[in-house]
């Protein structure tokens, strides 16, 4: 069996989880069905193809030997059976209702931590597949790669091979060491300074904020999901008229939807500015990277209390520019980088406390998950909708994930089912906010 140690951030996610607070992410894909048996055929295909994807055979085991004492590692499961991970369910009238119930079930930690649930539609014209991956196994980008391994093959343009540098010998490494020492020392000091800067920013970020109690909850472990589809052309119309980036517009839509939702349910939005964590990938495109999560983040106050839609968009744009100017390796949003400074045993002992502290750090997660521009299929059935589903931290009531696929933006919403029984109302608020922005930008 081969194995590799979990990166510090993966280890943090693994130890943050409990039975009532699963730390898996998901994606709900809806496919057009050619026949009433399309769902059953899809389940058979998924099981057959999963056996050939090495990343889906990896389980996570504890490590109790130095130097990674208290850590964990991925290793190939010797008894891997894809039929344990692919499940065909009874026909569903509401894919999101079924997905919510399935998302609240933790993945079995003794097996490779992923599942695929096939949900035939009652109308016989569609079926859905809910993929679940533990965050310690894959971040959004790697989860996409693993899922692509069980979908129909896609012809992608070939990439030019990267030049490979010849390996340096041990003698040349030793000879170059004296010249590299000053740089290594500067790097270590820079890392310490960055960690102190992140810690100070994190402490300051908790001052002066008054988030709504609707975004915090007594953890129940229950889950509810919903989805919203927005035309990307409408987003571009707002962006061209009001300025900013596509991502600025999508985040501002969340702020406006929160305002509308809080007012409608009677919680009130005046003076509310919840802190949104916007994850930022630190992977370099088209380059080799370790399997582990490579994440930082921006922390921005959502201008929920501002009654002006364009004012909200302007505030989001300003906050995002400020974060980008500072860089993703500094500031309170980069707290994930502190995982690199914690020993493995510290993650194991402090994981549960770190999970509980998330509600003090941010109020809502707003994340974007990139998808390929090509059309995806399973067994020849076209993928028509895809909703990314983010993990929900303990004590938090709502998380938002966003993907753009085939000219449409998909908002995937995950909520604590007891704290947010009206998640569909928030979904309607997202659609209404897009319409509001379109009216004020193109009257």
GROMACS .gro file of C-alpha atoms in nm:
model
  443
    1UNK     CA    1   0.000   0.000   0.000
    2UNK     CA    2   0.124   0.349  -0.083
    3UNK     CA    3   0.060   0.642   0.149
    4UNK     CA    4   0.129   1.014   0.179
    5UNK     CA    5   0.091   1.246   0.475
    6UNK     CA    6  -0.199   1.489   0.486
    7UNK     CA    7  -0.103   1.851   0.438
    8UNK     CA    8  -0.156   2.065   0.750
    9UNK     CA    9  -0.481   2.220   0.624
   10UNK     CA   10  -0.619   1.878   0.524
   11UNK     CA   11  -0.533   1.751   0.871
   12UNK     CA   12  -0.718   2.047   1.023
   13UNK     CA   13  -1.031   1.963   0.821
   14UNK     CA   14  -1.004   1.595   0.919
   15UNK     CA   15  -0.982   1.672   1.291
   16UNK     CA   16  -1.239   1.952   1.284
   17UNK     CA   17  -1.513   1.705   1.192
   18UNK     CA   18  -1.750   1.535   1.432
   19UNK     CA   19  -2.051   1.311   1.385
   20UNK     CA   20  -2.284   1.612   1.399
   21UNK     CA   21  -2.059   1.839   1.193
   22UNK     CA   22  -1.941   1.664   0.877
   23UNK     CA   23  -1.672   1.845   0.677
   24UNK     CA   24  -1.748   1.714   0.331
   25UNK     CA   25  -1.821   1.924   0.027
   26UNK     CA   26  -2.058   1.820  -0.248
   27UNK     CA   27  -2.196   1.884  -0.593
   28UNK     CA   28  -2.546   1.813  -0.714
   29UNK     CA   29  -2.555   1.753  -1.088
   30UNK     CA   30  -2.881   1.724  -1.282
   31UNK     CA   31  -2.877   1.525  -1.607
   32UNK     CA   32  -3.129   1.496  -1.888
   33UNK     CA   33  -3.263   1.139  -1.903
   34UNK     CA   34  -3.321   0.955  -2.229
   35UNK     CA   35  -3.522   0.679  -2.065
   36UNK     CA   36  -3.676   0.585  -1.727
   37UNK     CA   37  -3.380   0.351  -1.663
   38UNK     CA   38  -3.117   0.623  -1.717
   39UNK     CA   39  -3.054   0.664  -1.343
   40UNK     CA   40  -2.990   0.293  -1.288
   41UNK     CA   41  -2.757   0.286  -1.588
   42UNK     CA   42  -2.571   0.590  -1.449
   43UNK     CA   43  -2.521   0.418  -1.113
   44UNK     CA   44  -2.372   0.112  -1.286
   45UNK     CA   45  -2.138   0.334  -1.488
   46UNK     CA   46  -2.022   0.527  -1.182
   47UNK     CA   47  -1.937   0.209  -0.993
   48UNK     CA   48  -1.754   0.058  -1.288
   49UNK     CA   49  -1.551   0.371  -1.360
   50UNK     CA   50  -1.470   0.450  -0.996
   51UNK     CA   51  -1.265   0.131  -0.973
   52UNK     CA   52  -1.022   0.277  -1.229
   53UNK     CA   53  -0.969   0.618  -1.060
   54UNK     CA   54  -0.673   0.588  -0.818
   55UNK     CA   55  -0.774   0.893  -0.614
   56UNK     CA   56  -1.108   0.733  -0.527
   57UNK     CA   57  -0.932   0.434  -0.372
   58UNK     CA   58  -0.757   0.645  -0.107
   59UNK     CA   59  -0.859   0.618   0.257
   60UNK     CA   60  -0.719   0.816   0.551
   61UNK     CA   61  -0.545   0.650   0.843
   62UNK     CA   62  -0.398   0.784   1.165
   63UNK     CA   63  -0.020   0.814   1.202
   64UNK     CA   64   0.142   0.760   1.540
   65UNK     CA   65   0.507   0.752   1.441
   66UNK     CA   66   0.747   1.048   1.438
   67UNK     CA   67   0.799   1.291   1.275
   68UNK     CA   68   0.423   1.310   1.200
   69UNK     CA   69   0.306   1.184   1.540
   70UNK     CA   70  -0.067   1.251   1.567
   71UNK     CA   71  -0.105   1.316   1.196
   72UNK     CA   72  -0.281   1.123   0.923
   73UNK     CA   73  -0.199   0.990   0.579
   74UNK     CA   74  -0.374   0.883   0.264
   75UNK     CA   75  -0.322   0.525   0.157
   76UNK     CA   76  -0.471   0.291  -0.099
   77UNK     CA   77  -0.753   0.090   0.059
   78UNK     CA   78  -0.680  -0.279   0.000
   79UNK     CA   79  -1.046  -0.380   0.017
   80UNK     CA   80  -1.190  -0.096  -0.192
   81UNK     CA   81  -1.530  -0.181  -0.341
   82UNK     CA   82  -1.695   0.095  -0.546
   83UNK     CA   83  -2.036  -0.058  -0.474
   84UNK     CA   84  -1.990   0.062  -0.114
   85UNK     CA   85  -1.973   0.421  -0.241
   86UNK     CA   86  -2.226   0.441  -0.527
   87UNK     CA   87  -2.591   0.418  -0.428
   88UNK     CA   88  -2.908   0.421  -0.636
   89UNK     CA   89  -3.207   0.573  -0.457
   90UNK     CA   90  -3.581   0.566  -0.513
   91UNK     CA   91  -3.720   0.826  -0.756
   92UNK     CA   92  -3.725   1.178  -0.611
   93UNK     CA   93  -3.968   1.461  -0.676
   94UNK     CA   94  -3.729   1.724  -0.534
   95UNK     CA   95  -3.357   1.666  -0.588
   96UNK     CA   96  -3.257   1.935  -0.338
   97UNK     CA   97  -3.475   1.795  -0.061
   98UNK     CA   98  -3.311   1.456  -0.106
   99UNK     CA   99  -2.963   1.610  -0.128
  100UNK     CA  100  -3.010   1.794   0.201
  101UNK     CA  101  -3.088   1.472   0.385
  102UNK     CA  102  -2.788   1.301   0.229
  103UNK     CA  103  -2.549   1.590   0.299
  104UNK     CA  104  -2.613   1.569   0.672
  105UNK     CA  105  -2.487   1.209   0.687
  106UNK     CA  106  -2.113   1.193   0.767
  107UNK     CA  107  -1.888   0.990   0.541
  108UNK     CA  108  -1.755   0.667   0.687
  109UNK     CA  109  -1.403   0.747   0.802
  110UNK     CA  110  -1.266   0.394   0.774
  111UNK     CA  111  -1.324   0.386   0.398
  112UNK     CA  112  -1.225   0.620   0.115
  113UNK     CA  113  -1.421   0.933   0.217
  114UNK     CA  114  -1.647   0.992  -0.083
  115UNK     CA  115  -1.990   0.887  -0.206
  116UNK     CA  116  -2.203   0.920  -0.519
  117UNK     CA  117  -2.582   0.911  -0.479
  118UNK     CA  118  -2.795   0.865  -0.791
  119UNK     CA  119  -3.146   1.013  -0.767
  120UNK     CA  120  -3.383   0.923  -1.053
  121UNK     CA  121  -3.646   1.186  -1.122
  122UNK     CA  122  -4.010   1.097  -1.073
  123UNK     CA  123  -4.088   1.246  -1.413
  124UNK     CA  124  -3.849   1.005  -1.589
  125UNK     CA  125  -3.701   1.298  -1.782
  126UNK     CA  126  -3.405   1.367  -1.555
  127UNK     CA  127  -3.187   1.222  -1.284
  128UNK     CA  128  -2.941   1.377  -1.040
  129UNK     CA  129  -2.609   1.266  -0.895
  130UNK     CA  130  -2.492   1.397  -0.559
  131UNK     CA  131  -2.115   1.366  -0.519
  132UNK     CA  132  -1.975   1.396  -0.166
  133UNK     CA  133  -1.602   1.433  -0.096
  134UNK     CA  134  -1.438   1.492   0.239
  135UNK     CA  135  -1.243   1.818   0.240
  136UNK     CA  136  -0.936   1.624   0.361
  137UNK     CA  137  -0.950   1.407   0.048
  138UNK     CA  138  -1.003   1.686  -0.202
  139UNK     CA  139  -1.061   2.058  -0.231
  140UNK     CA  140  -1.300   2.191  -0.493
  141UNK     CA  141  -1.053   2.165  -0.780
  142UNK     CA  142  -0.938   1.814  -0.699
  143UNK     CA  143  -1.295   1.700  -0.632
  144UNK     CA  144  -1.381   1.822  -0.981
  145UNK     CA  145  -1.094   1.618  -1.123
  146UNK     CA  146  -1.205   1.306  -0.936
  147UNK     CA  147  -1.565   1.349  -1.050
  148UNK     CA  148  -1.449   1.400  -1.408
  149UNK     CA  149  -1.282   1.060  -1.388
  150UNK     CA  150  -1.621   0.887  -1.367
  151UNK     CA  151  -1.802   1.103  -1.622
  152UNK     CA  152  -1.786   1.047  -1.997
  153UNK     CA  153  -1.444   1.126  -2.149
  154UNK     CA  154  -1.407   1.480  -2.282
  155UNK     CA  155  -1.172   1.579  -2.563
  156UNK     CA  156  -0.964   1.869  -2.433
  157UNK     CA  157  -0.691   2.055  -2.623
  158UNK     CA  158  -0.348   1.912  -2.556
  159UNK     CA  159  -0.112   2.116  -2.343
  160UNK     CA  160   0.249   2.172  -2.432
  161UNK     CA  161   0.473   1.960  -2.209
  162UNK     CA  162   0.649   2.150  -1.933
  163UNK     CA  163   1.029   2.145  -1.947
  164UNK     CA  164   1.176   1.915  -1.685
  165UNK     CA  165   1.485   2.036  -1.505
  166UNK     CA  166   1.752   1.771  -1.455
  167UNK     CA  167   1.784   1.659  -1.092
  168UNK     CA  168   2.057   1.826  -0.892
  169UNK     CA  169   2.306   1.603  -0.724
  170UNK     CA  170   2.360   1.593  -0.349
  171UNK     CA  171   2.707   1.748  -0.387
  172UNK     CA  172   2.574   2.051  -0.576
  173UNK     CA  173   2.301   2.097  -0.311
  174UNK     CA  174   2.561   2.095  -0.034
  175UNK     CA  175   2.787   2.340  -0.222
  176UNK     CA  176   2.499   2.583  -0.277
  177UNK     CA  177   2.379   2.571   0.085
  178UNK     CA  178   2.596   2.860   0.220
  179UNK     CA  179   2.463   3.094  -0.045
  180UNK     CA  180   2.105   2.992   0.028
  181UNK     CA  181   2.119   3.033   0.408
  182UNK     CA  182   2.048   3.410   0.413
  183UNK     CA  183   1.745   3.355   0.190
  184UNK     CA  184   1.623   3.068   0.408
  185UNK     CA  185   1.656   3.284   0.721
  186UNK     CA  186   1.473   3.572   0.556
  187UNK     CA  187   1.200   3.332   0.449
  188UNK     CA  188   1.159   3.194   0.801
  189UNK     CA  189   1.140   3.545   0.948
  190UNK     CA  190   0.891   3.644   0.680
  191UNK     CA  191   0.676   3.344   0.770
  192UNK     CA  192   0.677   3.441   1.137
  193UNK     CA  193   0.587   3.802   1.051
  194UNK     CA  194   0.308   3.686   0.824
  195UNK     CA  195   0.166   3.461   1.096
  196UNK     CA  196   0.170   3.747   1.349
  197UNK     CA  197   0.005   3.978   1.095
  198UNK     CA  198  -0.271   3.726   1.027
  199UNK     CA  199  -0.329   3.673   1.398
  200UNK     CA  200  -0.352   4.046   1.468
  201UNK     CA  201  -0.587   4.100   1.173
  202UNK     CA  202  -0.803   3.813   1.293
  203UNK     CA  203  -0.835   3.970   1.639
  204UNK     CA  204  -0.923   4.310   1.493
  205UNK     CA  205  -1.179   4.160   1.256
  206UNK     CA  206  -1.395   4.046   1.545
  207UNK     CA  207  -1.434   4.401   1.678
  208UNK     CA  208  -1.715   4.635   1.582
  209UNK     CA  209  -1.917   4.385   1.380
  210UNK     CA  210  -2.286   4.315   1.439
  211UNK     CA  211  -2.391   4.015   1.232
  212UNK     CA  212  -2.746   3.893   1.231
  213UNK     CA  213  -2.834   3.612   1.467
  214UNK     CA  214  -3.002   3.445   1.168
  215UNK     CA  215  -2.654   3.349   1.040
  216UNK     CA  216  -2.559   3.175   1.365
  217UNK     CA  217  -2.729   2.874   1.516
  218UNK     CA  218  -2.712   2.615   1.787
  219UNK     CA  219  -2.555   2.332   1.586
  220UNK     CA  220  -2.812   2.066   1.495
  221UNK     CA  221  -2.620   1.862   1.237
  222UNK     CA  222  -2.920   1.880   1.001
  223UNK     CA  223  -2.888   2.004   0.645
  224UNK     CA  224  -3.107   2.161   0.381
  225UNK     CA  225  -2.998   2.256   0.028
  226UNK     CA  226  -3.141   2.476  -0.246
  227UNK     CA  227  -3.025   2.605  -0.582
  228UNK     CA  228  -3.060   2.917  -0.795
  229UNK     CA  229  -2.975   2.957  -1.165
  230UNK     CA  230  -2.877   3.298  -1.306
  231UNK     CA  231  -2.801   3.384  -1.669
  232UNK     CA  232  -2.434   3.486  -1.697
  233UNK     CA  233  -2.531   3.747  -1.959
  234UNK     CA  234  -2.738   3.926  -1.693
  235UNK     CA  235  -2.435   3.929  -1.463
  236UNK     CA  236  -2.222   4.080  -1.740
  237UNK     CA  237  -2.485   4.349  -1.804
  238UNK     CA  238  -2.462   4.456  -1.441
  239UNK     CA  239  -2.083   4.441  -1.443
  240UNK     CA  240  -2.051   4.652  -1.758
  241UNK     CA  241  -2.294   4.910  -1.626
  242UNK     CA  242  -2.179   4.937  -1.264
  243UNK     CA  243  -1.815   4.827  -1.284
  244UNK     CA  244  -1.626   4.567  -1.087
  245UNK     CA  245  -1.571   4.204  -1.170
  246UNK     CA  246  -1.813   3.917  -1.225
  247UNK     CA  247  -1.719   3.787  -0.882
  248UNK     CA  248  -1.794   4.126  -0.725
  249UNK     CA  249  -2.144   4.115  -0.875
  250UNK     CA  250  -2.205   3.758  -0.757
  251UNK     CA  251  -2.099   3.845  -0.400
  252UNK     CA  252  -2.307   4.164  -0.403
  253UNK     CA  253  -2.608   3.952  -0.503
  254UNK     CA  254  -2.555   3.748  -0.185
  255UNK     CA  255  -2.543   4.068   0.023
  256UNK     CA  256  -2.865   4.198  -0.131
  257UNK     CA  257  -3.038   3.862  -0.096
  258UNK     CA  258  -2.943   3.851   0.273
  259UNK     CA  259  -3.092   4.197   0.324
  260UNK     CA  260  -3.417   4.102   0.153
  261UNK     CA  261  -3.437   3.769   0.337
  262UNK     CA  262  -3.365   3.913   0.682
  263UNK     CA  263  -3.627   4.185   0.637
  264UNK     CA  264  -3.890   3.942   0.509
  265UNK     CA  265  -3.846   3.703   0.801
  266UNK     CA  266  -3.856   3.990   1.053
  267UNK     CA  267  -3.494   3.977   1.172
  268UNK     CA  268  -3.410   4.317   1.026
  269UNK     CA  269  -3.108   4.421   0.822
  270UNK     CA  270  -3.032   4.768   0.959
  271UNK     CA  271  -2.669   4.796   1.065
  272UNK     CA  272  -2.595   4.434   0.974
  273UNK     CA  273  -2.255   4.362   0.815
  274UNK     CA  274  -2.179   3.988   0.839
  275UNK     CA  275  -1.822   3.884   0.772
  276UNK     CA  276  -1.796   3.673   0.457
  277UNK     CA  277  -1.504   3.439   0.405
  278UNK     CA  278  -1.418   3.423   0.034
  279UNK     CA  279  -1.170   3.135  -0.019
  280UNK     CA  280  -0.882   3.189  -0.262
  281UNK     CA  281  -0.700   2.900  -0.426
  282UNK     CA  282  -0.323   2.916  -0.402
  283UNK     CA  283  -0.270   2.648  -0.665
  284UNK     CA  284  -0.074   2.751  -0.969
  285UNK     CA  285  -0.252   2.657  -1.292
  286UNK     CA  286  -0.100   2.379  -1.506
  287UNK     CA  287   0.176   2.307  -1.256
  288UNK     CA  288   0.238   2.009  -1.035
  289UNK     CA  289   0.105   2.053  -0.684
  290UNK     CA  290   0.059   1.821  -0.388
  291UNK     CA  291  -0.283   1.667  -0.340
  292UNK     CA  292  -0.359   1.874  -0.032
  293UNK     CA  293  -0.571   2.184   0.002
  294UNK     CA  294  -0.393   2.502  -0.107
  295UNK     CA  295  -0.627   2.768   0.024
  296UNK     CA  296  -0.617   3.116   0.166
  297UNK     CA  297  -0.902   3.363   0.175
  298UNK     CA  298  -1.034   3.716   0.187
  299UNK     CA  299  -1.252   3.836   0.473
  300UNK     CA  300  -1.496   4.111   0.377
  301UNK     CA  301  -1.795   4.273   0.551
  302UNK     CA  302  -2.108   4.223   0.343
  303UNK     CA  303  -2.293   4.558   0.318
  304UNK     CA  304  -2.631   4.407   0.408
  305UNK     CA  305  -2.739   4.722   0.591
  306UNK     CA  306  -2.699   4.945   0.283
  307UNK     CA  307  -3.040   4.998   0.116
  308UNK     CA  308  -2.886   5.097  -0.221
  309UNK     CA  309  -2.814   4.799  -0.456
  310UNK     CA  310  -2.538   4.988  -0.638
  311UNK     CA  311  -2.399   5.105  -0.305
  312UNK     CA  312  -2.375   4.742  -0.196
  313UNK     CA  313  -2.196   4.648  -0.517
  314UNK     CA  314  -1.956   4.940  -0.476
  315UNK     CA  315  -1.878   4.840  -0.118
  316UNK     CA  316  -1.807   4.479  -0.221
  317UNK     CA  317  -1.585   4.600  -0.505
  318UNK     CA  318  -1.386   4.826  -0.271
  319UNK     CA  319  -1.343   4.550  -0.010
  320UNK     CA  320  -1.227   4.297  -0.270
  321UNK     CA  321  -0.978   4.544  -0.421
  322UNK     CA  322  -0.839   4.614  -0.074
  323UNK     CA  323  -0.792   4.241  -0.014
  324UNK     CA  324  -0.631   4.184  -0.353
  325UNK     CA  325  -0.391   4.472  -0.300
  326UNK     CA  326  -0.286   4.326   0.035
  327UNK     CA  327  -0.250   3.976  -0.114
  328UNK     CA  328  -0.402   3.645  -0.013
  329UNK     CA  329  -0.121   3.559   0.229
  330UNK     CA  330  -0.200   3.834   0.482
  331UNK     CA  331  -0.499   3.955   0.676
  332UNK     CA  332  -0.765   3.774   0.877
  333UNK     CA  333  -0.894   3.584   0.574
  334UNK     CA  334  -0.561   3.406   0.538
  335UNK     CA  335  -0.600   3.227   0.871
  336UNK     CA  336  -0.594   2.892   0.689
  337UNK     CA  337  -0.222   2.952   0.629
  338UNK     CA  338  -0.162   2.928   1.004
  339UNK     CA  339  -0.228   2.554   0.973
  340UNK     CA  340   0.127   2.518   0.838
  341UNK     CA  341   0.265   2.642   1.173
  342UNK     CA  342   0.077   2.389   1.389
  343UNK     CA  343   0.228   2.042   1.459
  344UNK     CA  344   0.025   1.736   1.368
  345UNK     CA  345  -0.064   1.655   1.730
  346UNK     CA  346  -0.182   2.014   1.777
  347UNK     CA  347  -0.431   1.969   1.493
  348UNK     CA  348  -0.558   1.648   1.649
  349UNK     CA  349  -0.605   1.801   1.994
  350UNK     CA  350  -0.722   2.144   1.881
  351UNK     CA  351  -0.938   2.048   1.582
  352UNK     CA  352  -1.271   2.043   1.767
  353UNK     CA  353  -1.196   2.381   1.930
  354UNK     CA  354  -1.095   2.528   1.595
  355UNK     CA  355  -1.426   2.416   1.445
  356UNK     CA  356  -1.619   2.587   1.722
  357UNK     CA  357  -1.413   2.904   1.676
  358UNK     CA  358  -1.513   2.941   1.310
  359UNK     CA  359  -1.825   3.135   1.406
  360UNK     CA  360  -1.602   3.396   1.575
  361UNK     CA  361  -1.392   3.432   1.261
  362UNK     CA  362  -1.658   3.462   0.989
  363UNK     CA  363  -2.038   3.453   0.960
  364UNK     CA  364  -2.095   3.311   0.614
  365UNK     CA  365  -1.888   3.131   0.352
  366UNK     CA  366  -1.915   3.256  -0.007
  367UNK     CA  367  -1.698   3.045  -0.237
  368UNK     CA  368  -1.657   3.002  -0.612
  369UNK     CA  369  -1.585   2.661  -0.768
  370UNK     CA  370  -1.451   2.666  -1.126
  371UNK     CA  371  -1.602   2.427  -1.381
  372UNK     CA  372  -1.486   2.339  -1.733
  373UNK     CA  373  -1.641   2.528  -2.020
  374UNK     CA  374  -1.717   2.209  -2.213
  375UNK     CA  375  -2.041   2.017  -2.176
  376UNK     CA  376  -2.024   1.714  -1.945
  377UNK     CA  377  -2.216   1.387  -1.984
  378UNK     CA  378  -2.271   1.062  -1.800
  379UNK     CA  379  -2.364   0.765  -2.012
  380UNK     CA  380  -2.445   1.004  -2.294
  381UNK     CA  381  -2.686   1.202  -2.075
  382UNK     CA  382  -2.615   1.575  -2.074
  383UNK     CA  383  -2.534   1.758  -1.751
  384UNK     CA  384  -2.778   2.049  -1.749
  385UNK     CA  385  -2.735   2.194  -1.399
  386UNK     CA  386  -2.463   2.168  -1.136
  387UNK     CA  387  -2.485   2.310  -0.784
  388UNK     CA  388  -2.167   2.317  -0.569
  389UNK     CA  389  -2.234   2.254  -0.199
  390UNK     CA  390  -1.991   2.385   0.062
  391UNK     CA  391  -1.926   2.248   0.412
  392UNK     CA  392  -2.108   2.421   0.696
  393UNK     CA  393  -1.895   2.513   0.997
  394UNK     CA  394  -2.028   2.438   1.347
  395UNK     CA  395  -2.256   2.711   1.473
  396UNK     CA  396  -2.309   2.864   1.129
  397UNK     CA  397  -2.643   2.856   0.955
  398UNK     CA  398  -2.571   2.920   0.587
  399UNK     CA  399  -2.300   2.869   0.323
  400UNK     CA  400  -2.305   2.976  -0.042
  401UNK     CA  401  -2.108   2.816  -0.327
  402UNK     CA  402  -2.112   2.945  -0.685
  403UNK     CA  403  -2.020   2.788  -1.019
  404UNK     CA  404  -2.057   2.900  -1.380
  405UNK     CA  405  -2.141   2.627  -1.631
  406UNK     CA  406  -2.248   2.659  -1.993
  407UNK     CA  407  -2.351   3.023  -1.975
  408UNK     CA  408  -2.537   3.001  -1.646
  409UNK     CA  409  -2.439   3.076  -1.288
  410UNK     CA  410  -2.545   2.816  -1.030
  411UNK     CA  411  -2.577   2.917  -0.664
  412UNK     CA  412  -2.561   2.614  -0.435
  413UNK     CA  413  -2.703   2.689  -0.090
  414UNK     CA  414  -2.643   2.477   0.221
  415UNK     CA  415  -2.808   2.557   0.555
  416UNK     CA  416  -2.867   2.413   0.897
  417UNK     CA  417  -3.219   2.277   0.846
  418UNK     CA  418  -3.340   2.371   1.192
  419UNK     CA  419  -3.194   2.723   1.188
  420UNK     CA  420  -3.303   2.799   0.830
  421UNK     CA  421  -3.628   2.616   0.756
  422UNK     CA  422  -3.703   2.887   0.496
  423UNK     CA  423  -3.398   2.833   0.275
  424UNK     CA  424  -3.622   2.841  -0.034
  425UNK     CA  425  -3.716   3.198   0.062
  426UNK     CA  426  -3.348   3.293   0.057
  427UNK     CA  427  -3.314   3.124  -0.284
  428UNK     CA  428  -3.599   3.341  -0.414
  429UNK     CA  429  -3.425   3.645  -0.266
  430UNK     CA  430  -3.113   3.567  -0.474
  431UNK     CA  431  -3.319   3.568  -0.794
  432UNK     CA  432  -3.500   3.886  -0.688
  433UNK     CA  433  -3.171   4.065  -0.618
  434UNK     CA  434  -3.044   3.989  -0.968
  435UNK     CA  435  -3.363   4.137  -1.111
  436UNK     CA  436  -3.321   4.446  -0.890
  437UNK     CA  437  -2.964   4.501  -1.010
  438UNK     CA  438  -3.075   4.465  -1.370
  439UNK     CA  439  -3.349   4.727  -1.322
  440UNK     CA  440  -3.121   4.985  -1.163
  441UNK     CA  441  -2.842   4.925  -1.414
  442UNK     CA  442  -3.063   4.916  -1.724
  443UNK     CA  443  -3.384   5.101  -1.643
   0.00000   0.00000   0.00000
